[in-house]
C-alpha positions as CSV (number, residue, x, y, z in Angstrom):
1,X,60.7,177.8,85.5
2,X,64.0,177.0,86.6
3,X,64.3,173.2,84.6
4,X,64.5,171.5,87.9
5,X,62.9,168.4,89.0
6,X,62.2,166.5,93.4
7,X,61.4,163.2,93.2
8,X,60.5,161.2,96.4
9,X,58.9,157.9,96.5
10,X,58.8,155.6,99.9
11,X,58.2,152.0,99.3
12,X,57.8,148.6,101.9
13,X,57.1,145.1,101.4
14,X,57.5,144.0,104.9
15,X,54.0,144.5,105.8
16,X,52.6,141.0,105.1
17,X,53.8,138.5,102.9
18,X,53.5,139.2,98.8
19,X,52.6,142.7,99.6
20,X,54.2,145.6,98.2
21,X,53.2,149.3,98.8
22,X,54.3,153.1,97.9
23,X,53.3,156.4,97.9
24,X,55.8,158.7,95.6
25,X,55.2,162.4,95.2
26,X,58.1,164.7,92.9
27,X,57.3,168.1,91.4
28,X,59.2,169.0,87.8
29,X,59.1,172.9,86.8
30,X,60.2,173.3,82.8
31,X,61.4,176.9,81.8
32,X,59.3,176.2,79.2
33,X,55.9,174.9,80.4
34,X,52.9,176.4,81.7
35,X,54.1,176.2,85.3
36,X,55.5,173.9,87.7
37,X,53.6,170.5,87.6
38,X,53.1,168.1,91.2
39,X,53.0,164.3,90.7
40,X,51.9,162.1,92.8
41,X,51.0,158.3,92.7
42,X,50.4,155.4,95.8
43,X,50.3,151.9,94.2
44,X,50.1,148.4,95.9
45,X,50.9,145.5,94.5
46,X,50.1,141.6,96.0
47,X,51.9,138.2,94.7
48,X,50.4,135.2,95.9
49,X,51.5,132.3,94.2
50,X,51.2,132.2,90.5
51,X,49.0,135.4,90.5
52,X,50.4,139.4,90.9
53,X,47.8,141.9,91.5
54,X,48.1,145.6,91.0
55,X,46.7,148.5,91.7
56,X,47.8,152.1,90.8
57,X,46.2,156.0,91.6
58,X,48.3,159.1,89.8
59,X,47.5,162.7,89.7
60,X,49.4,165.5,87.9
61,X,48.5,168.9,89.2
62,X,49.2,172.0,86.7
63,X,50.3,175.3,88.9
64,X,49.5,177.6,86.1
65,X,46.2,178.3,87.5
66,X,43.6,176.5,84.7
67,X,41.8,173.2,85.3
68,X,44.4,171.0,83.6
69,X,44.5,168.7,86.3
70,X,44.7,164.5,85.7
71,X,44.0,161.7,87.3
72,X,44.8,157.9,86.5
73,X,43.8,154.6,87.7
74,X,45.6,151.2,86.6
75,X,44.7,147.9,87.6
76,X,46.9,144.8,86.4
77,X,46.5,141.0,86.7
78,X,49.5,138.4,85.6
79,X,49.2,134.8,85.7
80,X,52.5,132.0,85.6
81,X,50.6,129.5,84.0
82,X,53.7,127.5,85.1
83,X,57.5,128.0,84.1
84,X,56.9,128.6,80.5
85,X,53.5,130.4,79.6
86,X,52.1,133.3,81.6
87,X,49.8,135.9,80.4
88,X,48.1,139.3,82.1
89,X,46.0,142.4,81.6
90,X,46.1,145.7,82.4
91,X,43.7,148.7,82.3
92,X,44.0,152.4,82.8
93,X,41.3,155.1,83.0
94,X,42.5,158.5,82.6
95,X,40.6,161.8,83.8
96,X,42.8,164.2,80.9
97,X,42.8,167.6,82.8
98,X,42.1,169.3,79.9
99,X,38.4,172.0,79.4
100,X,38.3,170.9,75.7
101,X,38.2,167.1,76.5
102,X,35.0,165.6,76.3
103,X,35.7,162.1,77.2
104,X,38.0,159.9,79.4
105,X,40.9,157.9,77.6
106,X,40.5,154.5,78.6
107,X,43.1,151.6,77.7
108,X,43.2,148.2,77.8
109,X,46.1,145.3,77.2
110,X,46.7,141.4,77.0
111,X,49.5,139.8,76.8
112,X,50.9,136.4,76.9
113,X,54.4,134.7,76.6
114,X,55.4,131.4,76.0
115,X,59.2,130.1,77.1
116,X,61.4,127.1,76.0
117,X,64.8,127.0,76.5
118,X,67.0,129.6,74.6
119,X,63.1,130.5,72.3
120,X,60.3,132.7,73.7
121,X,57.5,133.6,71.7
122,X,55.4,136.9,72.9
123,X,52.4,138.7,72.0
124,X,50.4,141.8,73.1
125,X,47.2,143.9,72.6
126,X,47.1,147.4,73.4
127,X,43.6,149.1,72.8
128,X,42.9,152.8,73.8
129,X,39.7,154.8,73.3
130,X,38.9,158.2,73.6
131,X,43.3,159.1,73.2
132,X,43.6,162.4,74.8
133,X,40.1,162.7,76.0
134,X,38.8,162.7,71.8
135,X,35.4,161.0,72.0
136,X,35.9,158.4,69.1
137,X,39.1,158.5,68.7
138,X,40.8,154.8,68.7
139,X,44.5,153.4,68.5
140,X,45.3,149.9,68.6
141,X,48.6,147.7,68.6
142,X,49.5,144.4,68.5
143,X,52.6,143.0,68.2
144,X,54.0,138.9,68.0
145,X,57.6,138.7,68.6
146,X,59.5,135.2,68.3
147,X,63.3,135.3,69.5
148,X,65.8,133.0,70.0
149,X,69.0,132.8,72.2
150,X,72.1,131.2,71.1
């Protein structure tokens, strides 16, 4: 390993209208890790109106020769309720290249926002199952946040 990292990532949003695309690709090699690891992701992502929908596909492929490859899908929704409240969710499924995993992690979130003048009040719920590919294992957050801008 030589502590280096590439990173290339080519993006548009003059193919139609709302719609943004990108394929990215970057390879990061740690004196310290197993061997030199490839990224790579493509996402798309379509606003129309009051609604953003996205849609995301990563891989990172280990060089060191083992099956530690992983794979990650994320799909998003967000809704502007109008100027002040909007809300969306998110999930991600993750293939954790690991032999001793015996289960997908799979996360969820919700969140919504409310705005008024110099006050927003947020809140979020982040739900994962299976962390690090643990059948049974759980972790959960939520979090309310109230602030105020003088």
């Amino acid at each position: 390993g030589d502590d280096s990292d590439k990173t290339i990532v080519v993006s548009t949003s003059s193919l139609m209208d709302g719609l943004t695309v990108a394929a990215g690709y970057g390879t990061m090699d740690d004196a310290n890790s197993r061997g030199a690891e490839d990224h790579s992701t493509v996402f798309a992502k379509y606003a129309v109106g009051p609604v953003t929908l996205g849609y995301q596909y990563g891989e990172i492929a280990v060089g060191d020769g083992a099956d530690n490859d992983s794979k990650a899908t994320m799909l998003g929704v967000a809704f502007n309720v109008n100027e002040n409240i909007a809300i969306s969710w998110n999930q991600r499924d993750v293939e954790v290249g690991d032999a001793s995993v015996t289960s997908d992690q799979e996360d969820t979130g919700l969140a919504a926002s409310y705005t008024m003048g110099g006050m927003s009040l947020s809140a979020f719920q982040n739900k994962s199952d299976n962390v690090g590919g643990t059948t049974g294992k759980e972790d959960e957050v939520t979090q309310v946040t109230l602030s105020f801008s003088f």
